[in-house]
Every structure is written in C-alpha cells, then in structure tokens.
Coordinates of C-alpha atoms in Angstrom, one line a residue:
Chain A
M70 CA -34.0 42.0 -21.7
T71 CA -33.9 43.6 -18.2
E72 CA -34.7 40.7 -16.0
I73 CA -33.6 37.1 -15.9
K74 CA -34.5 34.1 -13.8
L75 CA -31.9 31.5 -13.2
F76 CA -31.4 28.0 -11.9
C77 CA -28.2 28.0 -9.9
P78 CA -27.0 24.4 -9.5
A79 CA -25.5 22.6 -6.6
T80 CA -22.1 21.1 -7.2
I81 CA -19.9 18.3 -5.8
A82 CA -16.3 19.3 -5.3
N83 CA -13.3 17.3 -4.0
L84 CA -14.5 14.4 -6.0
S85 CA -12.7 11.5 -4.2
C86 CA -9.1 11.3 -5.6
G87 CA -9.6 14.8 -7.2
F88 CA -9.3 16.7 -3.9
D89 CA -9.2 20.5 -4.6
V90 CA -9.2 19.9 -8.4
L91 CA -12.2 17.9 -9.6
G92 CA -15.9 18.8 -9.4
L93 CA -19.2 18.1 -11.1
C94 CA -22.5 19.9 -11.6
L95 CA -25.9 18.6 -10.3
D96 CA -29.0 19.0 -12.4
N97 CA -32.0 19.1 -10.0
A98 CA -30.6 20.5 -6.8
G99 CA -30.0 24.2 -6.7
D100 CA -31.2 27.7 -6.0
E101 CA -33.2 30.1 -8.1
M102 CA -32.2 33.7 -8.6
I103 CA -33.6 36.7 -10.3
V104 CA -31.2 39.3 -11.7
R105 CA -32.6 42.7 -12.8
K106 CA -31.0 45.5 -14.6
V107 CA -31.8 48.9 -13.2
D108 CA -30.8 52.5 -13.7
Q109 CA -29.3 53.0 -10.3
K110 CA -25.7 52.0 -10.5
G111 CA -24.2 49.4 -8.1
V112 CA -25.4 46.0 -7.0
R113 CA -28.2 45.5 -4.4
I114 CA -29.4 42.2 -2.9
T115 CA -33.1 43.0 -2.6
K116 CA -34.5 39.7 -1.4
I117 CA -33.2 36.4 0.1
I118 CA -35.8 33.7 0.7
G119 CA -34.9 30.4 2.4
A120 CA -31.8 31.3 4.2
D121 CA -30.6 33.8 6.8
L122 CA -27.9 35.5 4.8
P123 CA -26.7 39.1 4.7
L124 CA -28.4 41.5 2.3
E125 CA -25.4 43.9 2.4
T126 CA -23.8 43.6 -1.0
E127 CA -20.2 43.5 0.4
K128 CA -21.1 40.7 2.8
N129 CA -23.1 38.5 0.4
V130 CA -21.2 36.1 -1.9
A131 CA -23.5 36.9 -4.9
G132 CA -22.9 40.6 -4.2
V133 CA -19.1 40.3 -3.9
A134 CA -18.9 38.2 -7.1
A135 CA -21.0 40.7 -9.0
L136 CA -18.9 43.6 -7.8
A137 CA -15.7 41.8 -8.8
M138 CA -17.1 41.4 -12.3
L139 CA -18.4 44.9 -12.6
A140 CA -15.1 46.4 -11.5
T141 CA -13.7 45.2 -14.9
L142 CA -16.4 46.7 -17.0
E143 CA -17.7 50.2 -17.8
V144 CA -21.5 50.1 -17.3
D145 CA -24.0 52.8 -16.8
C146 CA -26.6 50.7 -15.0
G147 CA -26.9 48.7 -11.9
F148 CA -28.3 45.3 -10.8
E149 CA -30.8 43.9 -8.3
I150 CA -30.6 40.3 -7.2
E151 CA -33.2 38.2 -5.6
I152 CA -32.0 34.9 -4.2
Y153 CA -34.3 31.9 -3.5
K154 CA -32.1 29.5 -1.6
H155 CA -32.8 25.8 -1.6
I156 CA -29.2 24.6 -1.0
K157 CA -28.4 24.8 2.7
A158 CA -25.3 26.7 3.7
G159 CA -22.7 24.3 5.0
S160 CA -24.2 21.3 3.3
G161 CA -21.0 20.6 1.2
I162 CA -22.8 20.9 -2.2
G163 CA -21.7 24.4 -3.1
S164 CA -24.3 26.7 -1.7
S165 CA -22.1 29.8 -1.9
A166 CA -20.8 28.8 -5.3
A167 CA -24.4 28.6 -6.7
S168 CA -25.1 32.2 -5.6
A169 CA -21.8 33.5 -6.8
A170 CA -22.1 31.7 -10.2
G171 CA -25.7 32.8 -10.6
A172 CA -24.9 36.5 -10.0
V173 CA -22.1 36.8 -12.5
F174 CA -23.9 34.7 -15.1
G175 CA -27.1 36.7 -14.8
I176 CA -25.3 40.1 -15.1
N177 CA -23.3 38.8 -18.0
E178 CA -26.4 37.8 -19.8
L179 CA -28.1 41.2 -19.2
L180 CA -25.0 43.0 -20.5
G181 CA -25.0 41.0 -23.7
K182 CA -22.3 38.5 -22.7
P183 CA -19.1 40.4 -22.6
Y184 CA -17.5 37.3 -21.0
S185 CA -17.5 33.6 -21.7
R186 CA -18.7 31.2 -19.0
K187 CA -15.1 30.3 -18.4
D188 CA -14.1 34.0 -17.9
L189 CA -16.8 34.3 -15.3
V190 CA -15.1 31.7 -13.0
Q191 CA -12.5 34.2 -11.7
F192 CA -15.2 36.6 -10.6
A193 CA -17.4 33.9 -8.9
M194 CA -14.2 32.8 -7.1
Q195 CA -14.3 36.2 -5.2
G196 CA -17.6 35.1 -3.7
E197 CA -16.0 31.9 -2.5
K198 CA -13.2 34.0 -1.0
L199 CA -15.8 35.8 1.1
A200 CA -17.6 32.6 2.1
S201 CA -14.5 30.5 3.1
G202 CA -11.5 32.8 3.0
N203 CA -10.2 30.9 0.0
A204 CA -10.9 31.9 -3.6
H205 CA -11.3 28.3 -4.7
A206 CA -12.8 27.4 -8.1
D207 CA -13.8 23.8 -7.6
N208 CA -17.5 24.6 -7.0
V209 CA -17.9 27.7 -9.1
A210 CA -16.3 26.1 -12.1
P211 CA -18.8 23.2 -12.4
A212 CA -21.6 25.6 -11.5
L213 CA -20.8 27.8 -14.4
L214 CA -19.6 25.3 -17.0
G215 CA -21.6 22.2 -16.2
G216 CA -20.3 18.6 -16.5
F217 CA -17.1 17.8 -14.8
T218 CA -14.4 20.4 -14.3
L219 CA -10.7 20.0 -13.6
V220 CA -8.9 23.0 -12.0
R221 CA -5.5 22.2 -13.4
S222 CA -3.8 25.3 -12.0
Y223 CA -4.6 28.5 -10.2
H224 CA -1.6 30.5 -11.3
P225 CA -2.5 31.0 -14.0
L226 CA -6.1 29.9 -13.7
D227 CA -6.6 26.9 -16.0
I228 CA -9.9 25.1 -16.0
I229 CA -10.7 22.1 -18.2
R230 CA -14.3 21.1 -18.7
I231 CA -15.1 17.5 -19.4
D232 CA -18.4 16.1 -20.6
S233 CA -20.1 13.6 -18.3
P234 CA -21.0 10.1 -19.7
E235 CA -24.7 10.4 -20.3
E236 CA -25.9 7.7 -18.0
L237 CA -24.0 8.9 -15.0
F238 CA -26.1 9.9 -12.0
A239 CA -25.3 11.2 -8.5
T240 CA -27.0 10.5 -5.3
V241 CA -26.2 13.0 -2.5
V242 CA -27.3 12.6 1.1
H243 CA -26.9 15.5 3.5
P244 CA -27.0 14.5 7.1
Q245 CA -28.4 17.5 9.0
I246 CA -25.5 18.2 11.2
E247 CA -23.2 21.2 11.2
L248 CA -19.7 20.5 10.1
K249 CA -17.6 23.7 10.1
T250 CA -15.2 24.0 7.1
S251 CA -12.6 25.1 9.6
D252 CA -13.0 21.7 11.4
A253 CA -12.9 19.8 8.2
R254 CA -9.7 21.7 7.3
S255 CA -8.0 21.2 10.6
V256 CA -7.9 17.4 10.3
L257 CA -6.0 17.6 7.1
K258 CA -2.2 16.9 7.2
Q259 CA 0.0 19.3 5.4
T260 CA 2.3 16.5 4.2
V261 CA 1.4 13.2 2.6
S262 CA 3.5 10.2 1.8
L263 CA 4.9 10.0 -1.7
K264 CA 3.4 6.5 -2.0
S265 CA -0.1 7.8 -1.3
A266 CA 0.3 10.8 -3.5
I267 CA 1.3 8.5 -6.4
M268 CA -1.7 6.3 -5.9
Q269 CA -3.9 9.4 -5.8
W270 CA -2.6 10.8 -9.1
G271 CA -2.9 7.4 -10.7
N272 CA -6.5 7.5 -9.8
V273 CA -7.0 11.1 -11.0
G274 CA -5.6 9.9 -14.3
G275 CA -7.9 6.9 -14.3
L276 CA -10.9 9.0 -13.5
I277 CA -10.2 11.5 -16.3
A278 CA -9.6 8.6 -18.7
G279 CA -12.8 7.0 -17.6
L280 CA -14.8 10.2 -18.3
Y281 CA -13.4 10.6 -21.8
T282 CA -13.9 7.0 -22.7
K283 CA -17.2 6.7 -20.9
D284 CA -15.8 3.7 -19.1
Y285 CA -18.1 3.4 -16.1
D286 CA -16.1 0.6 -14.5
L287 CA -12.9 2.6 -14.8
I288 CA -14.6 5.6 -13.3
G289 CA -15.7 3.4 -10.4
R290 CA -12.2 1.9 -9.9
S291 CA -10.7 5.4 -9.9
L292 CA -13.1 6.9 -7.3
H293 CA -10.8 6.3 -4.4
D294 CA -9.3 8.9 -2.1
E295 CA -6.1 7.8 -0.4
I296 CA -5.5 11.0 1.4
V297 CA -8.4 13.2 2.5
E298 CA -11.3 10.8 3.0
P299 CA -9.6 8.7 5.7
L300 CA -9.0 11.9 7.8
R301 CA -12.3 13.7 7.2
S302 CA -14.8 10.9 7.2
V303 CA -14.6 10.5 10.9
L304 CA -16.3 13.8 11.2
I305 CA -19.4 12.6 9.3
P306 CA -21.8 10.3 11.3
G307 CA -22.4 7.0 9.6
F308 CA -20.0 7.7 6.7
D309 CA -18.5 4.2 6.5
L310 CA -21.9 2.6 6.6
I311 CA -23.4 5.0 4.0
K312 CA -20.5 4.4 1.7
Q313 CA -20.6 0.7 2.1
T314 CA -24.4 0.7 1.6
A315 CA -24.0 2.8 -1.6
L316 CA -21.4 0.3 -3.0
E317 CA -23.5 -2.7 -2.1
N318 CA -26.4 -1.1 -3.9
G319 CA -24.5 -0.7 -7.1
A320 CA -22.7 2.6 -6.8
L321 CA -19.6 3.0 -8.9
G322 CA -18.0 4.9 -6.1
S323 CA -18.8 7.1 -3.1
G324 CA -17.1 9.8 -1.1
I325 CA -17.4 13.1 0.8
S326 CA -19.0 15.9 -1.1
G327 CA -16.9 19.1 -0.8
S328 CA -15.7 19.2 2.8
G329 CA -18.8 17.4 4.0
P330 CA -21.0 16.5 5.7
S331 CA -22.8 15.5 2.4
I332 CA -21.9 12.1 1.0
F333 CA -22.2 11.4 -2.7
A334 CA -22.4 8.3 -4.7
L335 CA -22.0 8.0 -8.5
S336 CA -23.8 5.3 -10.4
R337 CA -24.8 4.3 -13.9
G338 CA -28.4 4.9 -14.6
K339 CA -31.2 6.5 -12.6
N340 CA -32.7 3.3 -11.3
T341 CA -29.4 2.5 -9.5
A342 CA -29.2 6.1 -8.2
D343 CA -32.7 5.8 -6.8
Q344 CA -32.0 2.5 -5.2
I345 CA -28.9 4.0 -3.5
A346 CA -31.0 6.9 -2.3
K347 CA -33.5 4.5 -0.7
A348 CA -30.7 2.5 0.9
M349 CA -28.9 5.6 2.2
S350 CA -32.2 6.9 3.6
D351 CA -32.7 3.7 5.5
V352 CA -29.3 4.0 7.1
Y353 CA -30.1 7.5 8.5
E354 CA -33.7 6.6 9.3
K355 CA -32.3 3.8 11.6
M356 CA -29.8 6.2 13.1
N357 CA -32.7 8.6 13.7
L358 CA -30.6 11.3 12.0
P359 CA -32.5 13.9 9.9
Y360 CA -31.2 14.1 6.3
E361 CA -31.9 15.4 2.8
I362 CA -31.3 13.4 -0.3
H363 CA -31.0 14.3 -3.9
V364 CA -30.8 12.1 -7.0
S365 CA -29.6 13.9 -10.1
K366 CA -28.1 13.3 -13.5
I367 CA -24.9 15.3 -14.2
N368 CA -26.0 18.8 -15.4
P369 CA -24.3 19.3 -18.8
D370 CA -24.8 23.1 -18.9
G371 CA -24.3 24.6 -15.5
V372 CA -26.3 27.7 -14.4
R373 CA -29.2 28.2 -16.8
I374 CA -32.0 30.6 -17.6
I375 CA -35.5 29.3 -16.6
Chain B
M189 CA 6.1 -20.2 -37.4
T190 CA 9.1 -21.2 -35.3
E191 CA 11.1 -18.0 -35.4
I192 CA 10.2 -14.4 -35.1
K193 CA 12.2 -11.2 -35.3
L194 CA 11.1 -8.2 -33.2
F195 CA 11.6 -4.5 -32.7
C196 CA 11.6 -3.9 -29.0
P197 CA 11.0 -0.2 -28.4
A198 CA 12.6 2.2 -26.0
T199 CA 10.2 4.0 -23.6
I200 CA 9.9 7.1 -21.5
A201 CA 8.6 6.6 -18.0
N202 CA 8.0 9.0 -15.1
L203 CA 6.6 11.5 -17.6
S204 CA 6.9 14.8 -15.7
C205 CA 3.8 15.0 -13.4
G206 CA 3.1 11.3 -14.0
F207 CA 6.0 10.0 -11.8
D208 CA 5.6 6.3 -11.4
V209 CA 2.4 6.1 -13.4
L210 CA 2.7 7.6 -16.9
G211 CA 4.9 6.4 -19.8
L212 CA 5.1 6.5 -23.6
C213 CA 6.5 4.3 -26.3
L214 CA 9.2 5.5 -28.8
D215 CA 9.1 4.5 -32.4
N216 CA 12.6 4.5 -33.8
A217 CA 14.8 3.9 -30.7
G218 CA 14.9 0.3 -29.5
D219 CA 16.5 -3.2 -29.6
E220 CA 16.0 -6.1 -31.9
M221 CA 15.4 -9.6 -30.8
I222 CA 15.0 -13.0 -32.4
V223 CA 12.8 -15.6 -30.5
R224 CA 13.0 -19.2 -31.7
K225 CA 10.8 -22.1 -30.8
V226 CA 12.8 -25.3 -30.2
D227 CA 12.2 -28.8 -29.1
Q228 CA 14.3 -28.6 -26.0
K229 CA 12.2 -27.2 -23.1
G230 CA 13.2 -24.1 -21.2
V231 CA 14.5 -20.7 -22.2
R232 CA 18.0 -20.1 -23.4
I233 CA 19.6 -16.7 -24.2
T234 CA 21.8 -17.8 -27.0
K235 CA 23.3 -14.4 -28.1
I236 CA 23.6 -10.9 -26.9
I237 CA 25.1 -8.3 -29.2
G238 CA 25.8 -4.7 -28.2
A239 CA 25.9 -5.0 -24.5
D240 CA 27.7 -6.9 -21.7
L241 CA 24.8 -8.6 -20.1
P242 CA 24.5 -12.1 -18.6
L243 CA 23.5 -15.0 -20.8
E244 CA 22.2 -17.1 -17.9
T245 CA 18.5 -17.2 -18.2
E246 CA 17.8 -16.5 -14.5
K247 CA 20.1 -13.5 -14.5
N248 CA 18.8 -12.0 -17.7
V249 CA 15.7 -9.8 -17.7
A250 CA 14.4 -11.3 -21.0
G251 CA 15.0 -14.8 -19.5
V252 CA 13.3 -14.1 -16.2
A253 CA 10.2 -12.5 -17.9
A254 CA 10.0 -15.5 -20.3
L255 CA 10.2 -18.0 -17.4
A256 CA 7.5 -16.1 -15.5
M257 CA 5.2 -16.4 -18.5
L258 CA 6.0 -20.0 -19.2
A259 CA 5.4 -20.9 -15.6
T260 CA 1.7 -20.2 -16.2
L261 CA 1.4 -22.3 -19.4
E262 CA 1.8 -26.0 -20.2
V263 CA 4.0 -26.1 -23.3
D264 CA 6.1 -29.0 -24.7
C265 CA 8.7 -26.9 -26.3
G266 CA 11.4 -24.4 -25.4
F267 CA 12.7 -21.0 -26.6
E268 CA 15.9 -19.5 -27.7
I269 CA 16.4 -15.7 -27.6
E270 CA 18.9 -13.6 -29.4
I271 CA 19.2 -10.0 -28.2
Y272 CA 20.6 -7.2 -30.3
K273 CA 20.9 -4.2 -27.9
H274 CA 20.8 -0.7 -29.2
I275 CA 19.4 0.9 -26.0
K276 CA 22.2 1.4 -23.5
A277 CA 21.6 0.0 -20.0
G278 CA 21.2 2.8 -17.5
S279 CA 20.1 5.4 -20.1
G280 CA 16.7 6.0 -18.6
I281 CA 14.8 5.0 -21.7
G282 CA 13.7 1.5 -20.7
S283 CA 16.6 -0.8 -21.8
S284 CA 15.6 -3.7 -19.5
A285 CA 11.9 -3.2 -20.3
A286 CA 12.5 -3.5 -24.0
S287 CA 14.1 -6.9 -23.5
A288 CA 11.5 -8.1 -21.1
A289 CA 8.6 -7.0 -23.3
G290 CA 10.2 -8.5 -26.4
A291 CA 10.8 -11.9 -24.8
V292 CA 7.2 -12.3 -23.6
F293 CA 5.7 -10.9 -26.8
G294 CA 7.8 -13.1 -29.0
I295 CA 7.0 -16.3 -27.1
N296 CA 3.3 -15.4 -27.0
E297 CA 3.3 -15.0 -30.8
L298 CA 5.0 -18.3 -31.3
L299 CA 2.5 -20.0 -29.0
G300 CA -0.5 -18.7 -30.9
K301 CA -1.2 -15.8 -28.6
P302 CA -2.6 -17.4 -25.5
Y303 CA -2.3 -13.9 -23.8
S304 CA -3.3 -10.4 -24.8
R305 CA -0.7 -7.7 -24.8
K306 CA -2.1 -6.3 -21.6
D307 CA -1.8 -9.8 -20.0
L308 CA 1.8 -9.9 -20.9
V309 CA 2.7 -6.8 -18.7
Q310 CA 2.6 -8.8 -15.5
F311 CA 5.3 -11.2 -16.8
A312 CA 7.5 -8.5 -18.3
M313 CA 7.4 -6.8 -14.9
Q314 CA 9.3 -9.7 -13.4
G315 CA 12.2 -8.8 -15.7
E316 CA 12.0 -5.3 -14.3
K317 CA 12.1 -6.8 -10.8
L318 CA 15.4 -8.5 -11.7
A319 CA 16.8 -5.3 -13.2
S320 CA 15.9 -2.9 -10.5
G321 CA 14.5 -4.8 -7.5
N322 CA 11.1 -3.4 -8.2
A323 CA 8.5 -5.0 -10.5
H324 CA 7.4 -1.7 -11.9
A325 CA 5.2 -1.5 -15.1
D326 CA 5.8 2.1 -16.3
N327 CA 8.3 1.0 -19.0
V328 CA 7.0 -2.4 -19.9
A329 CA 3.4 -1.3 -20.3
P330 CA 4.2 1.3 -23.0
A331 CA 6.7 -1.1 -24.6
L332 CA 4.0 -3.7 -24.9
L333 CA 1.0 -1.6 -25.6
G334 CA 2.4 1.4 -27.4
G335 CA 1.1 5.0 -27.2
F336 CA 0.8 6.4 -23.6
T337 CA 0.1 4.2 -20.7
L338 CA -1.2 5.0 -17.2
V339 CA -0.6 2.5 -14.4
R340 CA -3.6 3.4 -12.4
S341 CA -3.0 0.8 -9.8
Y342 CA -0.7 -2.1 -9.0
H343 CA -3.0 -4.0 -6.6
P344 CA -4.8 -5.1 -8.7
L345 CA -2.7 -4.2 -11.8
D346 CA -4.8 -1.8 -13.8
I347 CA -3.2 -0.3 -16.9
I348 CA -5.0 2.2 -19.2
R349 CA -3.7 2.7 -22.7
I350 CA -4.2 6.1 -24.3
D351 CA -3.7 7.0 -27.9
S352 CA -1.1 9.6 -28.7
P353 CA -2.1 12.7 -30.7
E354 CA -0.7 11.9 -34.1
E355 CA 1.6 14.9 -34.4
L356 CA 3.3 14.4 -31.1
F357 CA 7.1 13.8 -31.3
A358 CA 9.7 13.1 -28.6
T359 CA 13.3 14.2 -28.6
V360 CA 15.4 12.4 -26.1
V361 CA 19.0 13.2 -25.3
H362 CA 21.2 10.8 -23.3
P363 CA 24.3 12.4 -21.8
Q364 CA 26.8 9.6 -21.5
I365 CA 27.2 9.6 -17.8
E366 CA 26.4 6.8 -15.4
L367 CA 23.5 7.7 -13.0
K368 CA 22.7 4.8 -10.7
T369 CA 19.1 4.2 -10.2
S370 CA 19.9 3.8 -6.5
D371 CA 21.3 7.4 -6.4
A372 CA 18.3 8.7 -8.4
R373 CA 16.1 7.0 -5.8
S374 CA 18.1 8.2 -2.7
V375 CA 17.4 11.8 -3.5
L376 CA 13.6 11.3 -3.4
K377 CA 11.8 12.4 -0.2
Q378 CA 9.3 9.9 1.2
T379 CA 6.8 12.7 2.0
V380 CA 5.6 15.6 -0.1
S381 CA 3.6 18.6 0.8
L382 CA -0.2 18.3 0.3
K383 CA 0.0 21.5 -1.8
S384 CA 2.6 20.1 -4.2
A385 CA 0.7 16.8 -4.4
I386 CA -2.5 18.7 -5.4
M387 CA -0.7 20.6 -8.1
Q388 CA 0.8 17.4 -9.4
W389 CA -2.5 15.6 -9.7
G390 CA -4.1 18.6 -11.3
N391 CA -1.4 18.4 -13.9
V392 CA -1.8 14.6 -14.3
G393 CA -5.5 15.3 -14.9
G394 CA -4.6 18.0 -17.4
L395 CA -2.2 15.8 -19.3
I396 CA -4.7 12.9 -19.6
A397 CA -7.3 15.4 -20.8
G398 CA -4.9 16.9 -23.3
L399 CA -4.1 13.5 -24.7
Y400 CA -7.8 12.6 -25.2
T401 CA -8.7 15.9 -26.7
K402 CA -5.4 16.2 -28.7
D403 CA -4.9 19.6 -27.1
Y404 CA -1.2 20.1 -27.6
D405 CA -1.2 23.4 -25.6
L406 CA -2.9 21.7 -22.6
I407 CA -0.4 18.8 -22.8
G408 CA 2.4 21.4 -22.7
R409 CA 0.9 23.3 -19.8
S410 CA 0.5 20.0 -17.9
L411 CA 4.0 18.7 -18.4
H412 CA 5.2 20.0 -15.1
D413 CA 6.7 18.0 -12.3
E414 CA 6.4 19.7 -8.9
I415 CA 7.9 16.9 -6.9
V416 CA 10.6 14.7 -8.4
E417 CA 12.3 16.8 -11.1
P418 CA 13.5 19.5 -8.6
L419 CA 15.3 16.8 -6.6
R420 CA 16.6 14.6 -9.4
S421 CA 17.6 17.1 -12.0
V422 CA 20.7 18.2 -10.0
L423 CA 22.2 14.8 -10.7
I424 CA 22.0 15.4 -14.5
P425 CA 24.7 17.7 -16.0
G426 CA 23.2 20.6 -17.9
F427 CA 19.6 19.6 -17.1
D428 CA 18.3 23.2 -16.6
L429 CA 20.0 24.5 -19.7
I430 CA 18.8 21.5 -21.8
K431 CA 15.3 22.0 -20.6
Q432 CA 15.3 25.7 -21.2
T433 CA 16.8 25.2 -24.6
A434 CA 14.1 22.7 -25.5
L435 CA 11.3 25.1 -24.4
E436 CA 12.9 28.0 -26.3
N437 CA 13.0 25.9 -29.4
G438 CA 9.3 25.1 -29.3
A439 CA 9.0 22.1 -27.0
L440 CA 5.6 21.6 -25.3
G441 CA 7.4 20.4 -22.3
S442 CA 10.6 18.7 -21.1
G443 CA 11.7 16.6 -18.2
I444 CA 13.7 13.6 -17.0
S445 CA 13.2 10.3 -18.8
G446 CA 12.8 7.5 -16.3
S447 CA 15.2 8.1 -13.5
G448 CA 17.6 9.8 -15.9
P449 CA 20.1 10.7 -17.1
S450 CA 18.2 11.0 -20.4
I451 CA 16.1 14.2 -20.8
F452 CA 13.1 14.2 -23.0
A453 CA 11.1 17.0 -24.8
L454 CA 7.7 16.6 -26.4
S455 CA 6.8 18.7 -29.3
R456 CA 4.2 19.1 -32.1
G457 CA 5.5 18.0 -35.4
K458 CA 8.8 16.5 -36.5
N459 CA 10.4 19.7 -37.6
T460 CA 10.2 21.2 -34.1
A461 CA 11.5 17.9 -32.6
D462 CA 14.5 18.0 -35.0
Q463 CA 15.2 21.6 -34.2
I464 CA 15.1 20.7 -30.5
A465 CA 17.5 17.9 -31.1
K466 CA 19.9 20.3 -32.8
A467 CA 19.7 22.8 -30.0
M468 CA 20.1 20.1 -27.3
S469 CA 23.1 18.8 -29.2
D470 CA 24.7 22.2 -29.3
V471 CA 24.4 22.5 -25.5
Y472 CA 26.2 19.2 -24.9
E473 CA 28.8 19.9 -27.6
K474 CA 29.7 23.1 -25.9
M475 CA 29.9 21.3 -22.6
N476 CA 32.1 18.7 -24.3
L477 CA 29.9 16.0 -23.0
P478 CA 29.3 12.9 -25.1
Y479 CA 25.6 12.2 -25.8
E480 CA 23.2 10.3 -27.9
I481 CA 20.1 11.8 -29.3
H482 CA 16.8 10.4 -30.7
V483 CA 13.9 12.0 -32.4
S484 CA 10.8 9.8 -32.6
K485 CA 7.1 9.9 -33.1
I486 CA 5.1 8.2 -30.5
N487 CA 4.9 4.5 -31.4
P488 CA 1.2 3.5 -31.5
D489 CA 1.8 -0.3 -31.4
G490 CA 4.6 -1.1 -29.0
V491 CA 6.9 -4.1 -29.7
R492 CA 6.4 -5.4 -33.2
I493 CA 7.3 -8.1 -35.6
I494 CA 9.9 -7.0 -38.3

C-alpha cells in the first residue's frame, strides 16, 4: 500500500461542563485527505482544495503533525499529502484537528502501524500548537479515537475514550461569522468561584456516568456549563435563542462547540436531531444570517480509510 | 415487624478530586441502631451508648432526620430509636450521616417502605443540617445507597449511585485530634484558578470512568485533589507522611476523608489495604499520636438490617 484516502472527521470540543477536557467525534462532517508514500524523504503538502491554507509543510498543521511523528521514527521514504477541506477554518468544529489527525493516521497506516491511535494524539497535538499556539488534545483525541474522549491530564498525557450511546446524535449549526479564538479566550476569567467549579465537576461526573450507563436523561441533565458558556455565548449571535430552540425541540442539551461560533445540540435519535436542525435553521433564516448545519451520529471510529 | 436492628455504615466524603460531590460507603466501620415502632406518636431517642450526644429529638441528627421524614407521611404510630455509636463524632467518616441515614431507613422499613433509598436522602440531609449547618448529601447518600455516590446537583437533588469495583478496599486512619469543621472550612478559598478547576474536573471524569470500567490504575491516577487537599492537609498532623507511606505501600491513591482529620487510602485487594494499615499505624506510633484504623471493602448496600 503506497496511497491511502481518508475521511478526517469534524469534532466538538469543550463539551458544555467538560471545558478543555471532553470532546466527541462527528460522523458525516469532515475533510478528505490522500496520503501517499514516495521515495523522496520529507513531507510535502501537494494540494489543498477548499481552503486558503499554506502549502509549506512547516506552516501547515498536517505537515507539522506529520513531521513531529516522523521525527520519532527512522524511515527511508517520504510522504505527500493532498487535503480536501470541507470543514471551514474557525468554525469551532475542529478543522485543524481533522487535518493533523488525518496526516498522522495516514502515515502510520502506510508505515505498517508503528503507533496505536492513542499514541498518535501527541503528534497531532503539534499541529494544534501551530494552529492556535496551544498543543491541546480535545479535538485531535476524538478525531483519532472516535466516540467521546476525556483528556484527564496533559502531564502526563492521559486520554480516556468512552463509547457513545448508539442513539446519540449531534446537530451543529455554524453561523457564518468570524470569531477569533483570541477573542473567545480573552473573555474567559482566570479564576472561578469554588461553588461554580463544584457544580461543574458534579456535571462532568454526571455526564461521564450517563455515557457509561447510556442514560440519555442524565446526559441531558449534565450538559450544563456554569463557567465558560455564560462568558462566551455573548460573542455568538442568537446563541440564547438557538439553544432555547434546540431544547424546545427535544435536545438533551446544547452549548458552544469548541470556542465557537458553532453551536451544538445533542439528542436521542436522528428524527429529533433533524427536527432541531430545522428549527435552528429557521432561527438564522429569520435573522438573515448565513449558516451551515450538520446532523450526525457520533462517529465510533474516528478518522477512517475510505 | 415492630423492631429492627441496623448497621449504619461510616462513609468517606470529599473523595480527592470529588470535593463536595463524591463519596463511598464503608463496610465494617459503623454504628448500630435499633428502631422500634410504638403506639405513642412522635420520635424519641431512648438510648445513646458510646457517645455524649443529646437525647432530645430536635437536637439529635437521627431525631431531626426522622421528624423530617414523618412530616411527609400520615402515620398513627411513633418511633423509639436506640443508638450504639462506634464512629466518633468529628472523625471525618460520617458519624452524623450514619445516624441520620439509619433513622430514616429504619422507620421506612417499619412503615412498609413508602420511600426508596434514594428518596430517603433528602430527609437524612436534614440531620446533616443540624450537625453542620449545611444540608449536604455527600455522606448520607453513600450511607443509604452503598457503593460510590455522585451528588451531581442539589437543585434539584440528583444523586447517581455507582458500583464499586469488587476488589477495591479502603484503609482509613483517624488520628485522635479534634479538627473543627469550621476550621477545616475557614482555610478554603472561595475562588480557584480556572486551570486548577479544569485539572480537577478532568480527574473527576477519570475517576468516574475508572469506576465504570473497573480500571484500578485509572482510579489511582485520578485520585488527585488540586484544590482542597493542599489547603486542608496542613491541619492534619503527619498528613504528607501518611499519604506518602500509603502510596509507597501500594495505595492507588490517598487523601483527606470528609473534612478530616481522618485520612483514607484506596487499594486493590485486602492484602494491600492491610499492609497500608500497618504502615500508617507505624507512622503514628512513631509520632506517639493515638489513632484508630479501619480496613474495609466498599459496602455495596449501604445501611442494612442485622
């Protein structure tokens, strides 16, 4: 095998109460990528379709992730990467993570899998570092592992993968505004009240318990963010109305995807997820705000060969 | 049935990262209680052996919990309660919770179980309110439900019971000093850094995941308290040495039980728990500090008829 074509999934990080630790993998929103093994050593990004992103390996998240991985291996070949972007940069559903995860997954396959999917997270994180200045794992982990992921710790890196209940669906709406990550960060406060923090970790515990016991109601009750959402949601047009609409249409919970501006809702069953998508669309139609919308089951596998 | 004899278990609350939300139930440390149905209406505490506690119903945690429960029912009888205390007040392993849980459980049994165990938590909490000024559930929930309990939310009350992995054992050492709850509270800070809070809820998620997957190593890695232990442990003589000793002797993790002064360690298997008990004892022997020590599996049932 010298060439591999991949689906590189979009992901939702900062899942309500799980700010900075909990993410999930989407199934039908994502990029495609071709990774090719070639004689010439090194990594070259040979094509990017659908986005205005740098082709220089050291300036491209896929390139940087691939280089971080190859620096740990002795290989006598090189790799070419073609990227077909469908996830918009800055959408809040893990555009850079999809590329970083795809690159390391593809190279790993072509090299006969020297690494496990979990091992690959650390390399993909280097792509995130290029993209946002912060080597975070909360998008690349679900993109590589599928399902839900908990980043328990960074030092040492400790990632726990959790199966999704099978009937869980996500609806994600992306209002077409630019929300800079730096702006989304600047509204955060560096301290929180102990009382809010306790409520937050109670909900994180409840969400994890709900995932393991497939208790959809408990998942819904736990999808509450005491700390970040109240600060960040003001940056997202129509957030309160979109969230309220999602809940009124049967969502288990709703919140900001990543650092926004996308808004997600989780629900039980595709019909409810579709109904939520329709209702969310109506809100942005009335506001005359362009948007994209995705309805997806939770992707159990992460990045995959197509 | 007009009389019932109960074992009212000790409990560990504030389980490391799970400050204010996570507790567990001990199996062989606890009080005994006799609850008797009598013609004369009302609740009377007729005997307390082993502790200098008030017999007046309204001043006794068991009495107050019983009254809170009976206020919701129409009954044409009354109850007498005899309490045989083995858990010392102020030890940090749920002395008041054991009495409150026992009283409401016993009365519920004698009335033909109008309430579920989970229903009873709200009444037992009223006993805690008398004892500490705060109607907290993190000891009465595990005392009534057994296993591990997560208090996800107080408004509304939402308690999740989690089975313990079968080989999990607790070692609890109680240095015989008085540590006032008010002092243990006064050292807490009302704000925490966002960074520490994120680490804490990552660990809460890891601990819950470890319990569901019976992953002892993950449980151990997650038993880490970023926020409260560093502040409170200075009030407990020998804390750092006891904890270090527990870890060196195979504990998965160790921390403050409740608001102290008891210190717990969790381990896999009774042999390790016994070895930790021996090593902890040696520490306090050398310090010439009186102590009590318990080794217990996790009690799967909570308060029980004996």
